[in-house]
CSV table of C-alpha atoms in Angstrom, one decimal:
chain,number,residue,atom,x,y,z
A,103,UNK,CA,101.4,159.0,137.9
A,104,UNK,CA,97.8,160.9,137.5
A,105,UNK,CA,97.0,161.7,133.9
A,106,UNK,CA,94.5,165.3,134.3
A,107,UNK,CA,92.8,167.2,131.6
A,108,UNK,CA,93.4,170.3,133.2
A,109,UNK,CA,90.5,172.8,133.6
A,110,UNK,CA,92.1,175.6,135.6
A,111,UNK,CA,91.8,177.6,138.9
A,112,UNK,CA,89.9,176.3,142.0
A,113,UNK,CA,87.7,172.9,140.3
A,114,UNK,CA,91.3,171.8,138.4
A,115,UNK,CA,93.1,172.3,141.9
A,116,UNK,CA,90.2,170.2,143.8
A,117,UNK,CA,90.6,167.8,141.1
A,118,UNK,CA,93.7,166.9,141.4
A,119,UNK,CA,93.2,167.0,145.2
A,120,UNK,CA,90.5,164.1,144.9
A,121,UNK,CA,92.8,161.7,142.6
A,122,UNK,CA,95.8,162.3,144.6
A,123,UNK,CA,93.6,161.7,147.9
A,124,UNK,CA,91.9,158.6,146.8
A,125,UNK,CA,95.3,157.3,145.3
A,126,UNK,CA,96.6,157.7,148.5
A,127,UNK,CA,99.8,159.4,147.4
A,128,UNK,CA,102.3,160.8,149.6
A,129,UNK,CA,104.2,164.1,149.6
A,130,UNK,CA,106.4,163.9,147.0
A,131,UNK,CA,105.1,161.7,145.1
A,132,UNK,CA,105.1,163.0,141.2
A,133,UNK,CA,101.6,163.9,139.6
A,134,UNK,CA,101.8,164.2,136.0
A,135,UNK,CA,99.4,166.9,134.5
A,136,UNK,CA,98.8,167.4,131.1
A,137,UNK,CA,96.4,170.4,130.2
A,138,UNK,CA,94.2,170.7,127.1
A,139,UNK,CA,97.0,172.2,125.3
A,140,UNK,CA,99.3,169.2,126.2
A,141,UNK,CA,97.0,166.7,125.2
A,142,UNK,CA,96.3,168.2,121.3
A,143,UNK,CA,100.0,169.1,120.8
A,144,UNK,CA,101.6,166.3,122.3
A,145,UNK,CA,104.1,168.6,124.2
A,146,UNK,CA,105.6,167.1,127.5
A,147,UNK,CA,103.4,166.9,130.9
A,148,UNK,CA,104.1,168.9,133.5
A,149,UNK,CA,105.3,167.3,136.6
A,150,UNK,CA,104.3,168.5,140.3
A,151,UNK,CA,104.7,166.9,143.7
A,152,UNK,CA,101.3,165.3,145.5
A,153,UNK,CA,102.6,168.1,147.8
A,154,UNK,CA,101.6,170.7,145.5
A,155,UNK,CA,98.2,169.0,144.9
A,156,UNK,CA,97.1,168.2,148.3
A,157,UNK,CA,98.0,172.1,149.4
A,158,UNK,CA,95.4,173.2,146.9
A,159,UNK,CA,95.8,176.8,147.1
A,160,UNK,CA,96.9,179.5,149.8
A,161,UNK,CA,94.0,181.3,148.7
A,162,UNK,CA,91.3,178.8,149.4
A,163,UNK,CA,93.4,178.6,152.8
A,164,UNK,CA,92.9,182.1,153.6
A,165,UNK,CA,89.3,182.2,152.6
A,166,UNK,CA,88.2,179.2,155.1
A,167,UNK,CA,89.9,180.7,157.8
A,168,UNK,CA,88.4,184.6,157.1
A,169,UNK,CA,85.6,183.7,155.1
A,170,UNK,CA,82.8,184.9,157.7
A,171,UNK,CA,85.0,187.8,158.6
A,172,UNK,CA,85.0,189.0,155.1
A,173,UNK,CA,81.5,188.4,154.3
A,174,UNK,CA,78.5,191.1,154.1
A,175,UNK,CA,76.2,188.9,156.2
A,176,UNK,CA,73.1,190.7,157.4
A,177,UNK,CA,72.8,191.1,160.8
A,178,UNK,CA,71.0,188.1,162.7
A,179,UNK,CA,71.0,184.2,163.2
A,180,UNK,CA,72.3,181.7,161.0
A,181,UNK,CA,70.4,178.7,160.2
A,182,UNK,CA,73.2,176.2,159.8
A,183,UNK,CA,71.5,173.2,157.5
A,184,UNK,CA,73.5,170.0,157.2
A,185,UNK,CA,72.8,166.2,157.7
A,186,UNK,CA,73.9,165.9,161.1
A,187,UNK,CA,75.9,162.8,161.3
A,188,UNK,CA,79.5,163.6,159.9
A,189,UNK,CA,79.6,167.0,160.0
A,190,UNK,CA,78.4,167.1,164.0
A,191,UNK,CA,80.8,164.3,164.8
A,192,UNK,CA,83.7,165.9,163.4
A,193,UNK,CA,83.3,168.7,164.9
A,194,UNK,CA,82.1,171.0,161.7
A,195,UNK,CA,78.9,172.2,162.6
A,196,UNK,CA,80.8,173.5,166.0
A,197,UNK,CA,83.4,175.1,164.3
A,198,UNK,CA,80.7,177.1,162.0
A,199,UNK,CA,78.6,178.0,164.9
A,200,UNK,CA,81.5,179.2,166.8
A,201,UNK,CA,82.9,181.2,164.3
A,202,UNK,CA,80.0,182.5,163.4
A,203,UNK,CA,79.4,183.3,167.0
A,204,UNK,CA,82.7,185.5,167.1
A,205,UNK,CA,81.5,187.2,164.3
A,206,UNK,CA,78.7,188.3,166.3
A,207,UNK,CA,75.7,185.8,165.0
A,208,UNK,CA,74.0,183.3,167.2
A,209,UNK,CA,73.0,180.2,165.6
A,210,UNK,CA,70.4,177.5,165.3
A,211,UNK,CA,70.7,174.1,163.5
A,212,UNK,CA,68.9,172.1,161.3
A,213,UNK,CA,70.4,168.7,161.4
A,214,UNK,CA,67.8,166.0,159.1
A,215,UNK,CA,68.8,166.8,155.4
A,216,UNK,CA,68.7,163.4,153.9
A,217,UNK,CA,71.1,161.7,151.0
A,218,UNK,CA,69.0,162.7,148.8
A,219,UNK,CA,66.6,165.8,150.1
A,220,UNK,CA,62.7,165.6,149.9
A,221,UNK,CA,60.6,168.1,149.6
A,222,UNK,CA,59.4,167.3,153.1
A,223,UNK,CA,62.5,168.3,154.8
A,224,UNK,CA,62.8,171.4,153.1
A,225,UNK,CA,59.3,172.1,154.3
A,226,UNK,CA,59.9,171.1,157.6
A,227,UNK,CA,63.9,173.2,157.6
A,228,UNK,CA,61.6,176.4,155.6
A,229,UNK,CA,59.2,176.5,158.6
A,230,UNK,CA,62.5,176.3,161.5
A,231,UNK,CA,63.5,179.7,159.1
A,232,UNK,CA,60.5,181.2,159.9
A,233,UNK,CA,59.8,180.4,163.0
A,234,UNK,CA,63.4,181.6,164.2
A,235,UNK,CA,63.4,185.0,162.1
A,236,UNK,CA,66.7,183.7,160.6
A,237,UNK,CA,68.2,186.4,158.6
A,238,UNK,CA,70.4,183.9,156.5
A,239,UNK,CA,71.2,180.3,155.9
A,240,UNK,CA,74.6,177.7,155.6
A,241,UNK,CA,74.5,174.5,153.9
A,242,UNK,CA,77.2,172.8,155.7
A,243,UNK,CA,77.9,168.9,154.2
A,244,UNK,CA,77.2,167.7,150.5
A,245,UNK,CA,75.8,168.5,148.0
A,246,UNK,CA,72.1,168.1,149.9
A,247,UNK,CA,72.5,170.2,152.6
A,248,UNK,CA,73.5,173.1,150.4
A,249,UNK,CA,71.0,172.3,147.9
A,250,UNK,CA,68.2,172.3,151.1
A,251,UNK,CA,69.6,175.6,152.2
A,252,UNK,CA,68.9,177.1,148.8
A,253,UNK,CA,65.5,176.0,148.5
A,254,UNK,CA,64.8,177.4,152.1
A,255,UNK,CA,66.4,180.6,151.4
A,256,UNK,CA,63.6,180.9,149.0
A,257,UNK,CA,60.8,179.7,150.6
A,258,UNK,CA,61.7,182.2,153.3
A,259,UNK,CA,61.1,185.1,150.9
A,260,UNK,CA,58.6,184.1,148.4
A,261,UNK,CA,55.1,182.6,148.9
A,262,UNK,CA,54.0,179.2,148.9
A,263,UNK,CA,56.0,175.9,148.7
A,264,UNK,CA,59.2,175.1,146.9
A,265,UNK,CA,57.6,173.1,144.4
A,266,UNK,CA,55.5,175.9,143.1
A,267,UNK,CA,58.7,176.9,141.7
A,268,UNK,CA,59.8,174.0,139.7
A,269,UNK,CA,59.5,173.9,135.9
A,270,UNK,CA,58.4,169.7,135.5
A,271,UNK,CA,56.7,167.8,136.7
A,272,UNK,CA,53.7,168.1,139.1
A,273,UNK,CA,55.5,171.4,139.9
A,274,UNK,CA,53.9,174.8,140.1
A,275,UNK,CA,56.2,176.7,137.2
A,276,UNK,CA,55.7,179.8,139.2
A,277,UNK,CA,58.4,182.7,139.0
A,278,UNK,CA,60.5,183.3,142.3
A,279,UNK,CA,59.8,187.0,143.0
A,280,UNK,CA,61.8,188.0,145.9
A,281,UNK,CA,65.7,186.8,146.3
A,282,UNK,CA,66.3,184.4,148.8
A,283,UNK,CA,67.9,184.9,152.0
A,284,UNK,CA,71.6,185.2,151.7
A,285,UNK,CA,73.3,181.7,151.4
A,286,UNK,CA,76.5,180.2,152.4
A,287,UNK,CA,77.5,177.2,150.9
A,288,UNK,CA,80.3,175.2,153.1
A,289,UNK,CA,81.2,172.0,150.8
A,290,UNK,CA,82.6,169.2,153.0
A,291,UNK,CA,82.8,167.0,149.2
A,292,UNK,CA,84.4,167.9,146.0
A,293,UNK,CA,82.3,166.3,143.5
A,294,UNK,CA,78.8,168.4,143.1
A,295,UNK,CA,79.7,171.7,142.6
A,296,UNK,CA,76.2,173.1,143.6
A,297,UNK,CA,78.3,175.8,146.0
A,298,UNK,CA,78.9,177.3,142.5
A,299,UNK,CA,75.6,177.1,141.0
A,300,UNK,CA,72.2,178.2,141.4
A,301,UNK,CA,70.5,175.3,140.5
A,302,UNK,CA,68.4,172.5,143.8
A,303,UNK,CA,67.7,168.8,143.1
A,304,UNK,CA,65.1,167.8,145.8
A,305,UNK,CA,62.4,164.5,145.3
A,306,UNK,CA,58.7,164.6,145.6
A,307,UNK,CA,57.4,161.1,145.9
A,308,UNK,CA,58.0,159.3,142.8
A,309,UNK,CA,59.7,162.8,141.0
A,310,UNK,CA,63.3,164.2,141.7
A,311,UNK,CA,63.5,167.5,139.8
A,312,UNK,CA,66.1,170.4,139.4
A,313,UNK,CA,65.3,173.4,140.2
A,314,UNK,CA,66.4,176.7,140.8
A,315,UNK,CA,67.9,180.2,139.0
A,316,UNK,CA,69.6,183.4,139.5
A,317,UNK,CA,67.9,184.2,143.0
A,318,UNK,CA,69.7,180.9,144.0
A,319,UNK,CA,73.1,181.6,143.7
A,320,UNK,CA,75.1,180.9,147.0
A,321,UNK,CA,76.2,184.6,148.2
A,322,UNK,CA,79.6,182.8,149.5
A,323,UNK,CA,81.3,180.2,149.0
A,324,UNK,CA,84.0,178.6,151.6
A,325,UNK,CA,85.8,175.6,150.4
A,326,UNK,CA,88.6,174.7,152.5
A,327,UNK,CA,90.2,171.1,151.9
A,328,UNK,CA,90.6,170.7,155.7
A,329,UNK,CA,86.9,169.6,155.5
A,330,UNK,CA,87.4,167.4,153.2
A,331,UNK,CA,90.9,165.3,154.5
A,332,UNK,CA,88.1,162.8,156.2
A,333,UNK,CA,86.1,161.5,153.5
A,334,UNK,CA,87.0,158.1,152.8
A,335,UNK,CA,89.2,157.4,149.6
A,336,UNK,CA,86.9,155.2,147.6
A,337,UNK,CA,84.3,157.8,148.1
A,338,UNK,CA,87.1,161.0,147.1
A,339,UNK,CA,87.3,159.3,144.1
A,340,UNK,CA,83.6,158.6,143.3
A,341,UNK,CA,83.5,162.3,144.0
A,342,UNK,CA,86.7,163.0,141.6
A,343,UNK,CA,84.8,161.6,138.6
A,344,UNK,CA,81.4,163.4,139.6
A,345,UNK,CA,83.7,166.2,139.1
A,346,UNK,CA,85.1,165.3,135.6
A,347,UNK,CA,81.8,164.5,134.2
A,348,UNK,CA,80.8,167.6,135.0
């Protein structure tokens, strides 16, 4: 049995995905849920199937599968950002290109985000956006790749560095005046929640500093669970907590 402090919508559904995936439960297995309600009254849980969990939703289903078809991308290439080892081995980064593709953009990729993203490689990823007139970007993988792709989005629009942007620091505490280029944020974990928010952590040397704001918001969002059935459990569940602390 799972014991959830239910949140609702999308992050409670990918929630309870995580537990149930790192517990290794099977389809049909019960999941107890009690929401906030539950928990102060003392009313009795709810009781699904790990079925039920492990579907997330039909909606998020339907998004993944249309997602580029439904969104207002500006015509152009795609810089798809992403670390380069999971996500091109298992096939992800061929599957966005090729839809993409059908949708009528070419591609290129930028494959060296690191762990934990310096301020180097978004240099180096900012300059690739240049250089290849991209017209907008896709942070494909964790939570670095899609908080690379946001600071390039900016960088491509505003002058100067990325770190004449951060508030802290040795950082520049300049204003972004332009909005990025249009992001897509394509999480292949469920624990950092940075395809929901506008906010970048990226290391300088010796400093590793948030950044961000309203010009950084992802323009879509595609979470499908399919990209996320190959993470390994121990690290589901690391990701399941990063979720609850949240």
């Amino acid at each position: 049995m799972i014991y959830a402090e239910l949140a609702g919508g999308l992050g409670n559904q990918m929630f309870i995905y995580a537990f149930a995936r790192a517990l290794g439960l099977r389809c049909g297995e019960p999941v107890t849920l009690l929401d906030r309600q539950d928990w102060r009254d003392g009313a009795p849980a709810h009781t699904v199937c790990a079925l039920d969990a492990l579907n997330i939703s039909p909606d998020v289903k339907i998004i993944a599968d249309a997602g580029f078809a439904k969104a207002h991308l500006p015509q152009g290439t795609g810089l798809i950002i992403t670390g380069g080892t999971s996500t091109t081995k298992l096939g992800y980064v061929a599957k966005v290109a090729d839809t993409l593709t059908e949708a009528g953009h070419p591609t290129v990729v930028y494959n060296k985000v690191q762990p934990n993203p310096t301020i180097e490689g978004v240099r180096e990823c900012a300059a690739l956006c240049r250089e290849q007139n991209i017209a907008f970007v896709v942070g494909l993988g964790g939570g670095s790749s899609i908080d690379t792709a946001k600071a390039v989005a900016i960088m491509a629009t505003n002058d100067g560095d990325w770190w004449d942007y951060i508030h802290g620091g040795t950082g520049g505490g300049k204003r972004m005046v332009n909005a990025g280029l249009p992001i897509v944020a394509i999480p292949t974990t469920a624990g950092t929640g940075t395809e929901a928010d506008p906010f970048t952590v990226i290391t300088n040397g010796e400093e590793k500093i948030g950044g961000g704001g309203e010009k950084c918001f992802p323009t879509i969002s595609i979470v499908d669970p399919d990209f996320m059935m190959t993470v390994p459990p121990h690290l589901t569940a690391y990701q399941g907590f990063d979720a609850f602390f949240h």
